[in-house]
PDB file of C-alpha atoms in Angstrom:
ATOM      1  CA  UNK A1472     128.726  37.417 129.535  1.00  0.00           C
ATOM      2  CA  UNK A1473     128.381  34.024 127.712  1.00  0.00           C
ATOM      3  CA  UNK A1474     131.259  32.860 125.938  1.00  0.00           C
ATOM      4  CA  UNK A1475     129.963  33.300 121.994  1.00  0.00           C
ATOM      5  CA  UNK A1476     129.515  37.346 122.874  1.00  0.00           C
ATOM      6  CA  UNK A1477     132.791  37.692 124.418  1.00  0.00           C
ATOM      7  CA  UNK A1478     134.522  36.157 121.443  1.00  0.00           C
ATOM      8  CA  UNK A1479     132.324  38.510 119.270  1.00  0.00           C
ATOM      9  CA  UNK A1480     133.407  41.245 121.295  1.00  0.00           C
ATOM     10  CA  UNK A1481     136.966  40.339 120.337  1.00  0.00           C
ATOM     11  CA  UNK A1482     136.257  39.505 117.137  1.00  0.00           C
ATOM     12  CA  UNK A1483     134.891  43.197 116.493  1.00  0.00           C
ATOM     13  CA  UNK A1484     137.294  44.778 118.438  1.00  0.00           C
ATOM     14  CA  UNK A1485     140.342  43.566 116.267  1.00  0.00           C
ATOM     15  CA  UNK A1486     138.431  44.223 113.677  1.00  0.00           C
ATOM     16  CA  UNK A1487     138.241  47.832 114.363  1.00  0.00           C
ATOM     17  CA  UNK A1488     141.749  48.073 115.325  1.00  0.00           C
ATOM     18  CA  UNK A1489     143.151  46.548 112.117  1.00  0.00           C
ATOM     19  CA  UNK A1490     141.028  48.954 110.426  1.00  0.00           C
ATOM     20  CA  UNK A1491     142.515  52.100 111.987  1.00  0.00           C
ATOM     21  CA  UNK A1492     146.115  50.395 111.441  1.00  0.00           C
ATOM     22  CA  UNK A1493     145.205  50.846 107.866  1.00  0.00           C
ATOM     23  CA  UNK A1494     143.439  53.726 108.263  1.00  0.00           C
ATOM     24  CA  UNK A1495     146.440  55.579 110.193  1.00  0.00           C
ATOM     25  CA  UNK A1496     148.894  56.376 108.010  1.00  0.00           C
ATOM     26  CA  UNK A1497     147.593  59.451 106.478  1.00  0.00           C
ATOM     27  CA  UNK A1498     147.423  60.915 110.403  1.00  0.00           C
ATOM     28  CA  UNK A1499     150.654  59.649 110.865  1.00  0.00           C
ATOM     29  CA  UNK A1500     151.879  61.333 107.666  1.00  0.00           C
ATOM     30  CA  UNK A1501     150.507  64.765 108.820  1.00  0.00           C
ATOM     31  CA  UNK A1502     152.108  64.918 112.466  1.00  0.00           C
ATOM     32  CA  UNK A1503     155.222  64.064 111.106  1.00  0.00           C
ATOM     33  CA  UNK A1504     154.861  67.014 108.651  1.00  0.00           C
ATOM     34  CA  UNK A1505     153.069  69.305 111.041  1.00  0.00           C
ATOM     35  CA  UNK A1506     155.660  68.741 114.207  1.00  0.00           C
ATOM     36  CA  UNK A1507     159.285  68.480 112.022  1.00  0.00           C
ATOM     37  CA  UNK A1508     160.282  71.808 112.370  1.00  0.00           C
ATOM     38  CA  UNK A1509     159.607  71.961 116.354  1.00  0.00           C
ATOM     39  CA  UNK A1510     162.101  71.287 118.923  1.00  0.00           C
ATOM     40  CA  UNK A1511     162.600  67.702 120.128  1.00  0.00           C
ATOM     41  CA  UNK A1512     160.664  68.669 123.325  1.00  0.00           C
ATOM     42  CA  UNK A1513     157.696  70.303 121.689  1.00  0.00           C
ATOM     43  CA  UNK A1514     157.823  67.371 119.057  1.00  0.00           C
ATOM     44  CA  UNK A1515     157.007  64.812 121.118  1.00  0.00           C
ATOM     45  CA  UNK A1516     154.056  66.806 122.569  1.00  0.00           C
ATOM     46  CA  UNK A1517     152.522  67.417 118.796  1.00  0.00           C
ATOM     47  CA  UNK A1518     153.427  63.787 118.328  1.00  0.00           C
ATOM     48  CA  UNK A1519     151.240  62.655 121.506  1.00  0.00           C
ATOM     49  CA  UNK A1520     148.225  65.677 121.311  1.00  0.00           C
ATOM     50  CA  UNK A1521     148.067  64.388 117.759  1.00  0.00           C
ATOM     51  CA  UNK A1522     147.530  60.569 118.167  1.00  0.00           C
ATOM     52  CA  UNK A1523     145.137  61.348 120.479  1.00  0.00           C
ATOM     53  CA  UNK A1524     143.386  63.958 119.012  1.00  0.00           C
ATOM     54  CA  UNK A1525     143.002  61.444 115.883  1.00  0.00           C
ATOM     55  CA  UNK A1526     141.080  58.915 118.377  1.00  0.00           C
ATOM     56  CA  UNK A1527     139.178  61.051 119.655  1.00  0.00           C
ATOM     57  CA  UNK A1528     138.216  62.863 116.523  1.00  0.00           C
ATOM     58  CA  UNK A1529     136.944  59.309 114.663  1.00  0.00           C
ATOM     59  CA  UNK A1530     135.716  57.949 117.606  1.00  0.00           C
ATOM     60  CA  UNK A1531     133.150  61.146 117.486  1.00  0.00           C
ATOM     61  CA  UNK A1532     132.389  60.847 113.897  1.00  0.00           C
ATOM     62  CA  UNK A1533     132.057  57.258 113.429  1.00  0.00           C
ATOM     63  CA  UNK A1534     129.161  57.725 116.098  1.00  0.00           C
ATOM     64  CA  UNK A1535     128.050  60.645 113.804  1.00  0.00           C
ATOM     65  CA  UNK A1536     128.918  58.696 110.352  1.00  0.00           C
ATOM     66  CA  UNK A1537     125.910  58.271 109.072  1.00  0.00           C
ATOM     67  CA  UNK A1538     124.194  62.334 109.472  1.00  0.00           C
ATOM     68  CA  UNK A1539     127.766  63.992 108.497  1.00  0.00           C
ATOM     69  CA  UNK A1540     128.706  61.827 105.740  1.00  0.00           C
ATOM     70  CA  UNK A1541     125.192  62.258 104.107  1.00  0.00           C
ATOM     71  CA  UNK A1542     125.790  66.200 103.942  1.00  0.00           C
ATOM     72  CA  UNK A1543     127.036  67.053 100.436  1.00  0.00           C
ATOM     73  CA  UNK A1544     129.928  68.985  99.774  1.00  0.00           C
ATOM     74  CA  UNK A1545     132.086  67.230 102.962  1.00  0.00           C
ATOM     75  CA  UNK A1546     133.946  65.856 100.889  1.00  0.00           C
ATOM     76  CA  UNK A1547     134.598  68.446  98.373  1.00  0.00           C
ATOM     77  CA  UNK A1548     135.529  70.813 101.538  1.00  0.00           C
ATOM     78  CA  UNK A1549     137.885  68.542 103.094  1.00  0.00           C
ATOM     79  CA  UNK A1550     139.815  67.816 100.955  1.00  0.00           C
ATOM     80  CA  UNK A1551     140.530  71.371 100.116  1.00  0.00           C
ATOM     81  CA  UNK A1552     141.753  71.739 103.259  1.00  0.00           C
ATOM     82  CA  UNK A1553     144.050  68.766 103.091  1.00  0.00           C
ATOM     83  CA  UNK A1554     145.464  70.179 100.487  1.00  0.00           C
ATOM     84  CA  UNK A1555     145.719  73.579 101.821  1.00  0.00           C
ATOM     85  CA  UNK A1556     147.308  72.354 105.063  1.00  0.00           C
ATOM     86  CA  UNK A1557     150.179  70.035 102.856  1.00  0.00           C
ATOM     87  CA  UNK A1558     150.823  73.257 101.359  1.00  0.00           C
ATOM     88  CA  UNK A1559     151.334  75.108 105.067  1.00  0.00           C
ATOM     89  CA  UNK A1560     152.916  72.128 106.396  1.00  0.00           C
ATOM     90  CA  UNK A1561     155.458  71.495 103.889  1.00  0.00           C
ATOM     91  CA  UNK A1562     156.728  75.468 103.910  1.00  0.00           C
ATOM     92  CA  UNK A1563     157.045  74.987 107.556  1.00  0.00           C
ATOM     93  CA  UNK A1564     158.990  71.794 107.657  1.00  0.00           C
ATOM     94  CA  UNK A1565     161.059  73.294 104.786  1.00  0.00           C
ATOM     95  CA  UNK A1566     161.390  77.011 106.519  1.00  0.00           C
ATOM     96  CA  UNK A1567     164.481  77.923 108.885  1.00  0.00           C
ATOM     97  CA  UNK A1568     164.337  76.023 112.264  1.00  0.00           C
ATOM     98  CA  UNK A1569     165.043  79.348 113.924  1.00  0.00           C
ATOM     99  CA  UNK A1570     161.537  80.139 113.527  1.00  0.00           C
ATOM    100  CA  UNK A1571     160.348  76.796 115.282  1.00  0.00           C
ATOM    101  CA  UNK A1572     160.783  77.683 118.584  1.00  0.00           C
ATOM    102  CA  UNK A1573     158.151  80.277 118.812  1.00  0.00           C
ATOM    103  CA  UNK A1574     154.799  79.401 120.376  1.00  0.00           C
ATOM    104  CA  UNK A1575     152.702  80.438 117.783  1.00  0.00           C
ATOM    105  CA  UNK A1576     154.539  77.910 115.068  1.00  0.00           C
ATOM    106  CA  UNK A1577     153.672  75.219 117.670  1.00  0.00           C
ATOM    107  CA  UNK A1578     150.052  76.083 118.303  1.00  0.00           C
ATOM    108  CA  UNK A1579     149.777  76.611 114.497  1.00  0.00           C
ATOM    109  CA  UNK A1580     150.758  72.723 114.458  1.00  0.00           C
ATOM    110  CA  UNK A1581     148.417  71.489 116.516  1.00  0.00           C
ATOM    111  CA  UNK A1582     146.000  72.981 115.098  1.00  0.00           C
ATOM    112  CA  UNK A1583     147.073  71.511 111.484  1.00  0.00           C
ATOM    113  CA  UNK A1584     146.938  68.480 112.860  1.00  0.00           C
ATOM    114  CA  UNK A1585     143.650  68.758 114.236  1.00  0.00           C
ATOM    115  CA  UNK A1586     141.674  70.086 110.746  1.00  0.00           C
ATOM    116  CA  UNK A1587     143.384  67.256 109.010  1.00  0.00           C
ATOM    117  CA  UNK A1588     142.385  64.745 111.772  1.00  0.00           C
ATOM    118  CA  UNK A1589     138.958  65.626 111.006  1.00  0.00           C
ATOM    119  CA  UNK A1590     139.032  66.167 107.368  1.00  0.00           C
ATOM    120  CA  UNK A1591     140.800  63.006 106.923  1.00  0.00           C
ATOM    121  CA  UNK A1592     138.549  60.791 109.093  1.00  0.00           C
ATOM    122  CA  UNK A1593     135.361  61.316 107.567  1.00  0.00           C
ATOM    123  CA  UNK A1594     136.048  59.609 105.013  1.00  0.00           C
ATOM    124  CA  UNK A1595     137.435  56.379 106.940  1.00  0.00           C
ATOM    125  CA  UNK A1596     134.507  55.775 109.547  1.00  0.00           C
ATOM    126  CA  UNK A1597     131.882  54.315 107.643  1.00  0.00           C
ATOM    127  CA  UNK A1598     133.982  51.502 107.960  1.00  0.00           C
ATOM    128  CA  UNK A1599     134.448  51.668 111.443  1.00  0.00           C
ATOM    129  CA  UNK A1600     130.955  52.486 112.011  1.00  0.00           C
ATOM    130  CA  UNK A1601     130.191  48.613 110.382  1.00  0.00           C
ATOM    131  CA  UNK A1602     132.793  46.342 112.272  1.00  0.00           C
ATOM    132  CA  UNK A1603     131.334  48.201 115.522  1.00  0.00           C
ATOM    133  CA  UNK A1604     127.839  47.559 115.059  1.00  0.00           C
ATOM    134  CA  UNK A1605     127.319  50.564 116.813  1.00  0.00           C
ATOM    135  CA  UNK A1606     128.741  49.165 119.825  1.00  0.00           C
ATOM    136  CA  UNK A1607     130.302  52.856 121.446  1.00  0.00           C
ATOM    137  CA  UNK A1608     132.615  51.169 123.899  1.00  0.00           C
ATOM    138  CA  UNK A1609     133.705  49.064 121.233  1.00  0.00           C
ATOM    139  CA  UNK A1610     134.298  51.926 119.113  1.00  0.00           C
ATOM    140  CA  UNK A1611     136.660  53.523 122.212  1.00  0.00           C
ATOM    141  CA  UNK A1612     138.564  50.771 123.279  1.00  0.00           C
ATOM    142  CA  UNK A1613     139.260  49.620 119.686  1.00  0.00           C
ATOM    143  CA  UNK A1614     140.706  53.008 118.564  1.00  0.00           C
ATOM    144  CA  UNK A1615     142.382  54.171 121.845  1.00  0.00           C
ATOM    145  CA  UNK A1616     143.979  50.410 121.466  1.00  0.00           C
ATOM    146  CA  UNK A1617     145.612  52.040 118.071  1.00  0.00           C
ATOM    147  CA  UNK A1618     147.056  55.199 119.415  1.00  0.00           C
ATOM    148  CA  UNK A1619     150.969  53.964 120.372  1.00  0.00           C
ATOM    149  CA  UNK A1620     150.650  52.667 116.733  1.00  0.00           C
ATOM    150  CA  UNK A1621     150.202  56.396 115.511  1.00  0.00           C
ATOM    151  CA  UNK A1622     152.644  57.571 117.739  1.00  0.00           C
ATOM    152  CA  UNK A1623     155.110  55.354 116.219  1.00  0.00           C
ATOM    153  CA  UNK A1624     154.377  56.024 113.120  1.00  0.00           C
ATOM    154  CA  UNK A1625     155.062  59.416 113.545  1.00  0.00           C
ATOM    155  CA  UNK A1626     158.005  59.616 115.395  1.00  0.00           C
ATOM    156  CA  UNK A1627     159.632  56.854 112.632  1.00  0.00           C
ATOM    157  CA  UNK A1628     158.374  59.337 109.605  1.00  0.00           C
ATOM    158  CA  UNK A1629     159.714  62.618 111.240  1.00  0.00           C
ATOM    159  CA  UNK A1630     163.218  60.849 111.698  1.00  0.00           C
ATOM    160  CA  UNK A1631     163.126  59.611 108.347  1.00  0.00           C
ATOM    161  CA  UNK A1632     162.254  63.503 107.180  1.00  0.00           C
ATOM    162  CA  UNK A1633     164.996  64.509 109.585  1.00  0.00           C
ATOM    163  CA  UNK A1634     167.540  61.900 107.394  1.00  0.00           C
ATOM    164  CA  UNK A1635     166.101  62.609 103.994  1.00  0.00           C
ATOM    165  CA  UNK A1636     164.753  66.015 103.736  1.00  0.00           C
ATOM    166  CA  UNK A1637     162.876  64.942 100.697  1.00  0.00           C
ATOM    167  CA  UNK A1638     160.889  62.922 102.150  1.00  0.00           C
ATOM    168  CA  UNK A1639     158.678  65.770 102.514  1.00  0.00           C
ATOM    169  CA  UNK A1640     157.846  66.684  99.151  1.00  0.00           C
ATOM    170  CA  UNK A1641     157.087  62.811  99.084  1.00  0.00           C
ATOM    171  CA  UNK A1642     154.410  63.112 102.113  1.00  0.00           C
ATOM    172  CA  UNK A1643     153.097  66.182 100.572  1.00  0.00           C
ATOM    173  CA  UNK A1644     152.111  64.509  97.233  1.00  0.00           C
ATOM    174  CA  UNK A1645     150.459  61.856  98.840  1.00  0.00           C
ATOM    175  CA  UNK A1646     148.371  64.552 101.154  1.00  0.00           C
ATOM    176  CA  UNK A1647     147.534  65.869  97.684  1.00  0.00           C
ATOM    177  CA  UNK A1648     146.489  62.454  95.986  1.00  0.00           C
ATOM    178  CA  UNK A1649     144.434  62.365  99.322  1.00  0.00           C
ATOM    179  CA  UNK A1650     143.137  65.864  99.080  1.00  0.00           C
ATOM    180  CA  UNK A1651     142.311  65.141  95.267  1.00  0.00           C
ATOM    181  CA  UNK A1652     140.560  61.903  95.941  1.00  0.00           C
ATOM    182  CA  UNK A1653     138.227  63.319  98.464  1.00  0.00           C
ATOM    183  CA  UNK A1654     137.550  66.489  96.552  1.00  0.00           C
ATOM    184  CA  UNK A1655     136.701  64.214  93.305  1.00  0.00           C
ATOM    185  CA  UNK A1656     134.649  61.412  94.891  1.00  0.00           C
ATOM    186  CA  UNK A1657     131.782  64.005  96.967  1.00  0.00           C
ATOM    187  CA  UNK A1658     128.490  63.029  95.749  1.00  0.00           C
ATOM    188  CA  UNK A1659     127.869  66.593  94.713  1.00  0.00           C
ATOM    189  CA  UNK A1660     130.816  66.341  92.402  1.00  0.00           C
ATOM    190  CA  UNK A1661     130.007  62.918  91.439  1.00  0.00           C
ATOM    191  CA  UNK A1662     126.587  63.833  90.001  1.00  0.00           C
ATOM    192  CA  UNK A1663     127.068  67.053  88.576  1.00  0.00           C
ATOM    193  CA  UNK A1664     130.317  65.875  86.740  1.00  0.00           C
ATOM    194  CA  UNK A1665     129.660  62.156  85.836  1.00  0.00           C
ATOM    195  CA  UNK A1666     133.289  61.642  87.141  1.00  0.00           C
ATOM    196  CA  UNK A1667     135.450  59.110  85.317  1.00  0.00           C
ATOM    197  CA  UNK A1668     138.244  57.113  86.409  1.00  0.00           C
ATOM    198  CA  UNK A1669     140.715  59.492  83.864  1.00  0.00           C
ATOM    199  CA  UNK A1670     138.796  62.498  85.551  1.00  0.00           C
ATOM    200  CA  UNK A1671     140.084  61.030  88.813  1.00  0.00           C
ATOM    201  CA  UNK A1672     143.678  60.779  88.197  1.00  0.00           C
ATOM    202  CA  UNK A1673     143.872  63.687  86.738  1.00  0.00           C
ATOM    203  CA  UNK A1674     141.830  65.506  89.952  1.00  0.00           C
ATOM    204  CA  UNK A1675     144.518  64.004  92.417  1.00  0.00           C
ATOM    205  CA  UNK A1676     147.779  64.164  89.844  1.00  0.00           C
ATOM    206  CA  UNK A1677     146.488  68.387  89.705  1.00  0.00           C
ATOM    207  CA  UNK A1678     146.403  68.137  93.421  1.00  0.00           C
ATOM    208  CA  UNK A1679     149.929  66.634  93.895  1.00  0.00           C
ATOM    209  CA  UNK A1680     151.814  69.032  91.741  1.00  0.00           C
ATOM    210  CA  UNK A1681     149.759  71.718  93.069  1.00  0.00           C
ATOM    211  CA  UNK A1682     150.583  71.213  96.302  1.00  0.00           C
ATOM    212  CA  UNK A1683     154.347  70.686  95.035  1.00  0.00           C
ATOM    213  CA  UNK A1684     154.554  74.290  93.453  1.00  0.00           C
ATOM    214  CA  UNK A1685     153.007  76.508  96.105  1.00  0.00           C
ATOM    215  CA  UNK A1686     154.968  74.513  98.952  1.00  0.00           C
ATOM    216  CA  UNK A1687     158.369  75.943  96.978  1.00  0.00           C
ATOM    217  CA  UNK A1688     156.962  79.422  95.915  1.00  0.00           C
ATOM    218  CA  UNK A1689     155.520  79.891 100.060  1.00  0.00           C
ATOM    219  CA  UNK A1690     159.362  78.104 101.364  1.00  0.00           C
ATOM    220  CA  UNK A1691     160.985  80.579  98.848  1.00  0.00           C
ATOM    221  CA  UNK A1692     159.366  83.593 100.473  1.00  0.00           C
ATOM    222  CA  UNK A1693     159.762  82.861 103.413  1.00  0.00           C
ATOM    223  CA  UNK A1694     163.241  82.236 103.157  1.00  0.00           C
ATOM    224  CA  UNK A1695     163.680  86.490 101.442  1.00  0.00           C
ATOM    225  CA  UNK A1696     161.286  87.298 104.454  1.00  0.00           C
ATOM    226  CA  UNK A1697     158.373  88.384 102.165  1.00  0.00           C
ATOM    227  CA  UNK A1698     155.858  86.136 104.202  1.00  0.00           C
TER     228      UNK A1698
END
């Protein structure tokens, strides 16, 4: 391989990688949330299925970018379901710990972690899509190159949670200003609303404080064993 397309090959591949780095931290955000309220052992294996699940999941739609992000209403659907996993997520993590060690609370994490994975990512590969040039193996190695980043990420924010309980409400607001921000900005919503920038505050400030109040009214019900 001559020297100029190696160093392009590089070049790209950083390129991608730096972009997930930035890209990461919602992911990050929602295994922390999702695995808090497992046991240490189970943790780490939510904290690893996640990472990887994340790779996988973008590497797949940055290959599809182009046909999925051109559907309408994407958008509008995923972020509801941001927002109505921060919601799930946040009375879990704030729910008794006794009820952690069944196995249905830790397949119900995984598969939070999953639907946000993919929510979340559509949004993020268009960008990944460009620095790859649609270069698949590029695409691969650049994102699998990301994963122990992820994994750190969420093993830091879950001790931090651990530490300072409110923490949580903090990560759930910003899965709502990220639930809010997809919802607002689908085309579909974009045309048939003109959207403004006060529009789109006021979308993702709704979505924060949503997500806010039904976390405590679900934790509180929980808690007198009505749910």
């Amino acid at each position: 391989m001559p020297a100029s397309s190696v160093s392009h090959f590089v070049i790209d591949c950083l390129s991608i990688i730096l972009i997930d780095l930035l890209l990461a931290g919602d992911n990050a955000l929602v295994i922390a949330m999702a695995v808090r309220a497992l046991p240490p052992r189970q943790r780490r294996t939510g904290i690893v299925f996640g990472a990887a699940s994340a790779v996988v999941l973008r590497v797949i739609l940055t290959i599809a970018a182009t046909e999925i992000l051109a559907m309408q209403g994407i958008k509008l659907l995923g972020g509801a379901l941001v927002i109505w996993i921060a919601v799930k997520v946040l009375a879990d993590a704030a729910s008794p710990a006794a009820e952690s060690t069944a196995p249905a609370h830790f397949l119900r994490a995984i598969w939070f972690i999953v639907v946000a994975d993919i929510t979340m990512s559509v949004d993020n590969v268009l960008a990944i899509a460009g620095a790859s040039r649609g270069s698949v193996p590029l695409i691969v190695l650049g994102l699998g190159l990301s994963i122990p980043f992820v994994m750190f990420s969420s093993n830091l924010l879950v001790l931090l949670m651990d530490r300072y309980p409110w923490t949580m409400y903090l990560g759930a607001a910003i899965l709502g200003k990220v639930g809010g921000e997809m919802m607002i900005t689908d085309p579909f919503v974009l045309r048939t609303l003109h959207v403004s920038q006060t529009m789109s505050y006021a979308a993702e400030a709704a979505a924060m404080a949503g997500i806010l109040v039904a976390g405590r009214i679900l934790t509180a019900k929980r808690r007198l064993g009505h749910v």
